[in-house]
Short mmCIF file of C-alpha atoms (C1' of nucleotides) in Angstrom, two decimals:
data_model
loop_
_atom_site.label_atom_id
_atom_site.label_comp_id
_atom_site.label_asym_id
_atom_site.label_seq_id
_atom_site.Cartn_x
_atom_site.Cartn_y
_atom_site.Cartn_z
CA MET Q 1 107.83 136.60 121.49
CA ARG Q 2 105.51 137.55 118.11
CA ILE Q 3 104.72 135.28 115.01
CA GLY Q 4 107.62 136.59 113.56
CA ASP Q 5 109.60 135.57 116.05
CA LEU Q 6 108.03 132.31 116.33
CA ALA Q 7 108.29 132.29 112.07
CA ALA Q 8 112.35 133.05 111.61
CA ARG Q 9 113.11 130.43 114.90
CA SER Q 10 110.83 127.52 113.46
CA GLY Q 11 112.09 128.28 109.86
CA LEU Q 12 107.70 128.63 108.75
CA THR Q 13 106.02 131.39 107.18
CA THR Q 14 102.71 133.15 109.87
CA LYS Q 15 100.80 132.00 107.62
CA THR Q 16 101.28 128.65 108.50
CA ILE Q 17 101.67 129.04 112.07
CA ARG Q 18 98.15 130.86 112.35
CA PHE Q 19 97.28 127.87 110.18
CA TYR Q 20 98.51 125.14 112.43
CA GLU Q 21 96.47 126.60 115.10
CA GLN Q 22 93.63 126.88 113.40
CA ALA Q 23 94.03 122.53 112.84
CA GLY Q 24 94.20 122.62 116.26
CA LEU Q 25 97.85 121.76 116.01
CA LEU Q 26 99.22 124.34 118.08
CA PRO Q 27 96.88 125.17 121.30
CA GLU Q 28 96.48 129.21 120.72
CA PRO Q 29 98.71 131.71 122.66
CA PRO Q 30 97.61 134.21 125.63
CA ARG Q 31 97.81 137.67 123.58
CA THR Q 32 99.44 141.16 123.91
CA ALA Q 33 97.40 143.88 125.15
CA GLY Q 34 97.28 144.53 121.87
CA GLY Q 35 95.69 141.37 120.47
CA TYR Q 36 98.73 140.79 118.86
CA ARG Q 37 99.67 137.14 119.86
CA ASP Q 38 102.36 135.94 122.65
CA TYR Q 39 104.61 132.64 122.39
CA SER Q 40 106.48 130.77 124.90
CA ASP Q 41 110.00 128.82 123.12
CA GLU Q 42 107.55 125.91 124.02
CA ALA Q 43 105.29 126.89 121.11
CA ALA Q 44 109.14 126.09 118.50
CA ALA Q 45 109.34 122.87 120.88
CA ARG Q 46 105.73 122.18 119.63
CA LEU Q 47 106.35 122.97 115.81
CA ALA Q 48 109.63 121.07 116.19
CA PHE Q 49 107.63 118.01 117.46
CA VAL Q 50 105.20 118.78 114.64
CA ARG Q 51 107.92 119.37 111.55
CA GLU Q 52 110.02 115.72 112.94
CA ALA Q 53 106.85 114.16 112.64
CA GLN Q 54 105.53 115.17 109.01
CA SER Q 55 108.66 114.74 107.87
CA ALA Q 56 108.17 111.23 108.81
CA GLY Q 57 104.63 110.96 107.05
CA LEU Q 58 102.44 111.50 109.47
CA THR Q 59 99.77 113.22 108.42
CA LEU Q 60 98.72 116.82 110.21
CA ALA Q 61 95.34 115.01 110.75
CA GLU Q 62 97.55 111.78 112.60
CA ILE Q 63 99.74 114.21 114.64
CA ARG Q 64 97.25 116.21 115.61
CA SER Q 65 95.68 113.21 117.19
CA LEU Q 66 99.24 112.42 118.96
CA LEU Q 67 99.60 115.39 120.27
CA THR Q 68 96.41 115.85 121.11
CA LEU Q 69 96.40 112.56 123.28
CA LEU Q 70 100.15 113.23 124.89
CA ASP Q 71 98.21 116.77 125.89
CA SER Q 72 95.31 115.11 127.57
CA GLY Q 73 97.65 114.12 130.55
CA GLN Q 74 95.50 111.58 131.77
CA VAL Q 75 96.31 109.43 128.66
CA PRO Q 76 97.13 106.11 129.40
CA CYS Q 77 100.50 105.98 128.71
CA ALA Q 78 100.51 102.43 126.65
CA GLN Q 79 98.39 103.91 124.01
CA VAL Q 80 100.52 106.69 123.41
CA THR Q 81 103.65 103.51 123.07
CA ARG Q 82 100.80 101.76 120.88
CA LEU Q 83 100.39 104.91 118.57
CA ILE Q 84 104.23 105.95 118.51
CA ASP Q 85 104.76 101.68 117.68
CA GLU Q 86 103.14 101.47 115.24
CA HIS Q 87 104.43 104.70 113.40
CA LEU Q 88 107.62 102.88 113.77
CA ALA Q 89 106.77 100.11 111.63
CA GLU Q 90 105.24 102.64 108.83
CA ILE Q 91 108.40 104.45 108.50
CA GLU Q 92 110.29 101.05 108.52
CA GLU Q 93 107.82 100.14 105.75
CA ARG Q 94 108.48 102.93 103.74
CA LEU Q 95 112.30 102.43 104.89
CA ARG Q 96 111.80 99.31 103.29
CA GLU Q 97 110.83 100.74 100.40
CA LEU Q 98 113.19 103.43 99.18
CA ARG Q 99 115.30 100.97 99.48
CA GLN Q 100 114.09 98.61 97.58
CA THR Q 101 113.32 101.53 94.73
CA ARG Q 102 116.85 103.14 94.93
CA ARG Q 103 117.82 99.36 93.96
CA THR Q 104 115.54 99.74 90.72
CA LEU Q 105 117.34 102.69 89.89
CA ARG Q 106 120.67 101.63 90.90
CA THR Q 107 120.11 99.17 88.23
CA LEU Q 108 118.70 102.19 86.10
CA ALA Q 109 121.55 103.57 86.58
CA ALA Q 110 123.92 100.45 86.41
CA ARG Q 111 121.78 99.96 82.52
CA ALA Q 112 122.28 104.24 81.44
CA ALA Q 113 126.60 104.28 82.07
CA THR Q 114 126.98 100.89 79.95
CA THR Q 115 124.55 102.00 77.77
CA ASP Q 116 125.17 103.21 73.44
CA PRO Q 117 122.66 105.87 72.16
CA ALA Q 118 124.10 105.01 69.10
CA GLU Q 119 121.54 101.68 70.46
CA CYS Q 120 119.16 103.58 71.64
CA ALA Q 121 118.23 105.54 69.02
CA GLU Q 122 118.26 101.78 66.36
CA ALA Q 123 115.69 100.49 68.87
CA GLY Q 124 112.48 103.03 68.95
CA VAL Q 125 112.90 103.50 72.95
CA CYS Q 126 116.39 104.32 74.27
CA THR Q 127 116.98 100.88 75.93
CA ILE Q 128 117.05 101.22 79.51
CA LEU Q 129 113.21 101.24 80.07
CA GLY Q 130 113.05 97.64 79.12
CA PRO Q 131 112.57 95.06 81.35
CA MET Q 132 111.99 96.41 84.72
CA PRO Q 133 113.53 93.54 87.17
CA THR Q 134 110.78 95.06 89.53
CA PRO Q 135 110.21 92.01 91.31
CA ALA Q 136 106.12 91.76 90.25
CA PRO Q 137 104.55 93.45 94.60
CA MET W 1 94.09 93.96 76.93
CA ARG W 2 91.32 96.55 77.31
CA ILE W 3 91.15 99.57 81.03
CA GLY W 4 89.73 96.95 83.13
CA ASP W 5 92.52 93.67 82.65
CA LEU W 6 95.78 96.84 83.12
CA ALA W 7 94.12 97.95 85.79
CA ALA W 8 93.32 94.68 87.55
CA ARG W 9 97.29 93.64 86.84
CA SER W 10 98.30 97.10 87.79
CA GLY W 11 96.34 97.14 91.18
CA LEU W 12 95.59 101.20 89.80
CA THR W 13 91.39 102.04 89.02
CA THR W 14 90.19 102.60 84.98
CA LYS W 15 89.58 106.27 86.34
CA THR W 16 93.46 106.19 86.98
CA ILE W 17 94.21 105.11 84.25
CA ARG W 18 92.69 107.38 81.98
CA PHE W 19 94.34 110.21 84.83
CA TYR W 20 98.02 109.12 83.77
CA GLU W 21 97.25 108.94 80.55
CA GLN W 22 95.34 112.39 80.04
CA ALA W 23 98.32 113.23 82.21
CA GLY W 24 101.29 112.16 80.18
CA LEU W 25 102.58 109.62 81.56
CA LEU W 26 101.21 106.44 79.39
CA PRO W 27 100.86 106.99 75.91
CA GLU W 28 96.90 106.94 74.49
CA PRO W 29 96.53 103.23 72.95
CA PRO W 30 95.66 102.04 70.17
CA ARG W 31 91.88 101.51 70.00
CA THR W 32 89.72 98.63 68.35
CA ALA W 33 86.57 99.23 66.63
CA GLY W 34 84.01 99.94 69.45
CA GLY W 35 86.81 102.37 70.51
CA TYR W 36 87.94 100.85 72.81
CA ARG W 37 92.06 101.34 74.99
CA ASP W 38 93.55 98.87 73.64
CA TYR W 39 96.53 97.82 75.68
CA SER W 40 99.73 96.03 75.28
CA ASP W 41 101.74 94.47 78.00
CA GLU W 42 104.61 97.31 77.61
CA ALA W 43 101.98 99.64 78.65
CA ALA W 44 101.20 96.33 82.64
CA ALA W 45 105.72 97.73 82.56
CA ARG W 46 105.52 101.59 82.71
CA LEU W 47 102.83 101.75 84.61
CA ALA W 48 104.87 99.42 87.16
CA PHE W 49 107.77 101.55 87.20
CA VAL W 50 105.54 104.33 87.36
CA ARG W 51 104.56 103.30 90.64
CA GLU W 52 108.10 102.47 91.32
CA ALA W 53 108.95 105.92 90.55
CA GLN W 54 106.74 107.57 92.93
CA SER W 55 106.78 105.30 96.19
CA ALA W 56 110.40 106.75 95.84
CA GLY W 57 108.61 110.07 95.89
CA LEU W 58 108.70 111.85 92.59
CA THR W 59 106.17 113.74 91.30
CA LEU W 60 103.96 113.15 88.43
CA ALA W 61 105.62 116.09 86.89
CA GLU W 62 109.28 114.38 87.58
CA ILE W 63 108.35 110.82 86.50
CA ARG W 64 107.05 111.92 83.50
CA SER W 65 109.70 114.38 82.08
CA LEU W 66 111.79 111.32 82.91
CA LEU W 67 109.39 108.62 80.83
CA THR W 68 109.76 111.79 78.52
CA LEU W 69 113.43 111.73 78.29
CA LEU W 70 113.84 107.76 78.08
CA ASP W 71 110.87 107.38 75.04
CA SER W 72 112.61 110.21 73.14
CA GLY W 73 115.14 107.46 72.21
CA GLN W 74 117.54 110.38 70.03
CA VAL W 75 118.04 111.70 74.81
CA PRO W 76 121.96 111.73 75.27
CA CYS W 77 122.37 108.46 77.72
CA ALA W 78 124.28 110.77 80.12
CA GLN W 79 121.69 113.12 80.37
CA VAL W 80 119.24 110.25 81.26
CA THR W 81 121.79 109.29 84.05
CA ARG W 82 122.16 111.91 85.04
CA LEU W 83 118.48 112.85 85.91
CA ILE W 84 119.19 109.27 87.47
CA ASP W 85 122.13 109.79 89.87
CA GLU W 86 119.83 113.90 91.05
CA HIS W 87 116.47 110.75 92.29
CA LEU W 88 119.03 108.65 94.48
CA ALA W 89 120.00 111.87 96.32
CA GLU W 90 117.04 112.85 96.64
CA ILE W 91 116.05 109.15 97.52
CA GLU W 92 119.09 109.20 99.62
CA GLU W 93 118.36 111.99 101.23
CA ARG W 94 115.29 110.54 102.46
CA LEU W 95 116.76 108.46 103.21
CA ARG W 96 118.50 109.99 106.31
CA GLU W 97 115.68 111.57 107.05
CA LEU W 98 113.49 108.78 107.59
CA ARG W 99 116.93 107.45 109.88
CA GLN W 100 115.97 110.79 111.42
CA THR W 101 112.84 110.70 112.53
CA ARG W 102 112.61 106.24 113.01
CA ARG W 103 116.20 107.24 115.80
CA THR W 104 113.34 110.51 117.27
CA LEU W 105 110.30 108.56 117.78
CA ARG W 106 112.47 105.53 119.48
CA THR W 107 113.85 108.07 121.93
CA LEU W 108 109.70 108.48 122.28
CA ALA W 109 108.72 104.67 122.50
CA ALA W 110 111.51 104.25 125.03
CA ARG W 111 110.67 107.09 127.19
CA ALA W 112 107.12 106.39 127.10
CA ALA W 113 107.76 102.69 127.70
CA THR W 114 109.60 104.37 131.17
CA THR W 115 107.04 106.82 132.49
CA ASP W 116 104.13 106.62 135.17
CA PRO W 117 100.81 107.36 133.80
CA ALA W 118 100.90 109.19 137.43
CA GLU W 119 103.95 111.34 136.78
CA CYS W 120 102.43 112.20 133.06
CA ALA W 121 99.13 113.78 135.88
CA GLU W 122 101.64 115.33 137.74
CA ALA W 123 103.35 117.59 135.76
CA GLY W 124 100.74 119.39 133.46
CA VAL W 125 101.68 117.55 130.38
CA CYS W 126 102.63 114.35 128.70
CA THR W 127 106.33 114.42 130.53
CA ILE W 128 106.60 112.41 126.83
CA LEU W 129 105.98 115.69 124.88
CA GLY W 130 109.70 117.02 126.35
CA PRO W 131 112.88 118.59 125.59
CA MET W 132 113.62 116.24 123.06
CA PRO W 133 116.74 114.73 121.64
CA THR W 134 115.85 117.32 117.87
CA PRO W 135 119.32 117.84 117.09
CA ALA W 136 118.02 121.17 115.29
CA PRO W 137 118.67 121.47 111.35
"C1'" DC I 1 101.60 163.17 113.85
"C1'" DT I 2 103.42 160.37 110.67
"C1'" DT I 3 105.79 156.61 108.48
"C1'" DG I 4 107.08 152.12 107.64
"C1'" DA I 5 107.13 147.04 109.79
"C1'" DC I 6 104.12 143.86 111.54
"C1'" DC I 7 99.89 141.98 113.25
"C1'" DT I 8 95.19 140.64 112.94
"C1'" DT I 9 90.54 138.35 110.97
"C1'" DC I 10 88.38 136.00 106.50
"C1'" DC I 11 87.81 134.54 102.99
"C1'" DA I 12 89.68 132.73 98.59
"C1'" DG I 13 92.59 129.84 95.47
"C1'" DT I 14 96.66 127.15 94.56
"C1'" DG I 15 98.68 122.27 93.55
"C1'" DC I 16 98.63 116.89 93.67
"C1'" DA I 17 96.70 113.05 92.40
"C1'" DC I 18 93.13 111.23 91.97
"C1'" DT I 19 87.92 110.40 92.63
"C1'" DG I 20 82.71 109.97 91.84
"C1'" DG I 21 79.37 110.74 88.39
"C1'" DA I 22 76.39 111.45 84.39
"C1'" DA I 23 74.61 110.38 80.10
"C1'" DG I 24 76.10 107.66 76.51
"C1'" DG I 25 77.91 103.97 73.28
"C1'" DT I 26 79.51 98.26 72.64
"C1'" DC I 27 79.99 93.71 73.49
"C1'" DT I 28 78.75 88.91 74.85
"C1'" DA I 29 76.07 85.21 76.94
"C1'" DG I 30 71.41 84.07 77.79
"C1'" DC O 1 66.31 91.57 71.39
"C1'" DT O 2 68.11 92.13 75.62
"C1'" DA O 3 69.94 92.33 80.27
"C1'" DG O 4 74.04 93.03 82.45
"C1'" DA O 5 80.00 94.37 82.48
"C1'" DC O 6 82.66 96.78 80.00
"C1'" DC O 7 83.76 100.44 78.37
"C1'" DT O 8 83.46 106.05 76.55
"C1'" DT O 9 83.88 111.98 77.51
"C1'" DC O 10 83.19 115.47 79.93
"C1'" DC O 11 83.37 118.28 84.40
"C1'" DA O 12 83.05 118.94 88.46
"C1'" DG O 13 84.33 117.14 93.26
"C1'" DT O 14 87.60 116.26 97.52
"C1'" DG O 15 91.35 116.01 100.51
"C1'" DC O 16 95.95 117.90 102.47
"C1'" DA O 17 99.41 121.19 102.89
"C1'" DC O 18 98.95 125.14 102.91
"C1'" DT O 19 99.55 130.31 100.52
"C1'" DG O 20 97.51 134.72 99.10
"C1'" DG O 21 95.28 139.05 99.11
"C1'" DA O 22 91.91 142.77 101.25
"C1'" DA O 23 91.19 144.53 105.13
"C1'" DG O 24 92.02 147.09 108.67
"C1'" DG O 25 94.89 147.86 113.80
"C1'" DT O 26 99.44 148.00 116.80
"C1'" DC O 27 103.82 149.37 117.88
"C1'" DA O 28 108.58 152.00 118.05
"C1'" DA O 29 111.25 155.69 115.53
"C1'" DG O 30 111.99 159.43 113.88
#
DNA sequence: CTTGACCTTCCAGTGCACTGGAAGGTCTAG
DNA sequence: CTAGACCTTCCAGTGCACTGGAAGGTCAAG
């Protein structure tokens, strides 16, 4: 599979795939006689993993270290488990934050729904952004 | 309140606060005779709102447009409501994504827990990163 | 043999959200 | 009056994750 096919299959650009290779996220594939990169299906799975991890908020550096560990084969799996657990904890934290923000925005939305534009005009500022029920962190 | 106090109160740096002012997120405060910025308590609330919105994944540009709308006073509150609803939808989407990733990582963790390091050594690659139960998007 | 799609490397630029540092002004305590 | 903390502006740099473009090579179809 050439880089264009892999790009199409993974939903990335060829640019991004070369960038990931250079960043150590994707191993250098074999080349054809003409010098083209020749990917196996495994590469697509790897890219999928990268995107997955990325959407979890992991940086490319973190993903690289995770992949390097996974790849090295002679890795203490316990360490892999620890890494995964760490990232799970991070995700839980982000979930909590997001839920908090959703709560805030919902409050905002409710206030906006019951706010008369006229009332906004009276006060100098739209009353929606008033004292917020935002528990200080 | 001077910028250092505001920084301490909001958990930001003075640099960041000036940056936010320059970015149009925080109105230019009045100055003391000596030229120091002189903030009211409202500024702290505004910064809290910015951080809140930011942790929801909104960019500073989005937050600025939201604040500008809220500030202009003569804004159709309906439009504010629409904006908030949009961002709520985005948050819901991010929550969905995060939950999916959490599922994936948990599967990974479970596999790692039941994987014998010896088995990893046999296959060229740690078996944890195998075929993933990742429903293609 | 040429056209066009696709590939190669290399280097530079973008957008976001800050962050650092220089050079200098202000204010309070001793 | 001076030291030190804190403030000012301005400009440049950082880190991340790409993205664009130039200059040129490869390959299948016509």
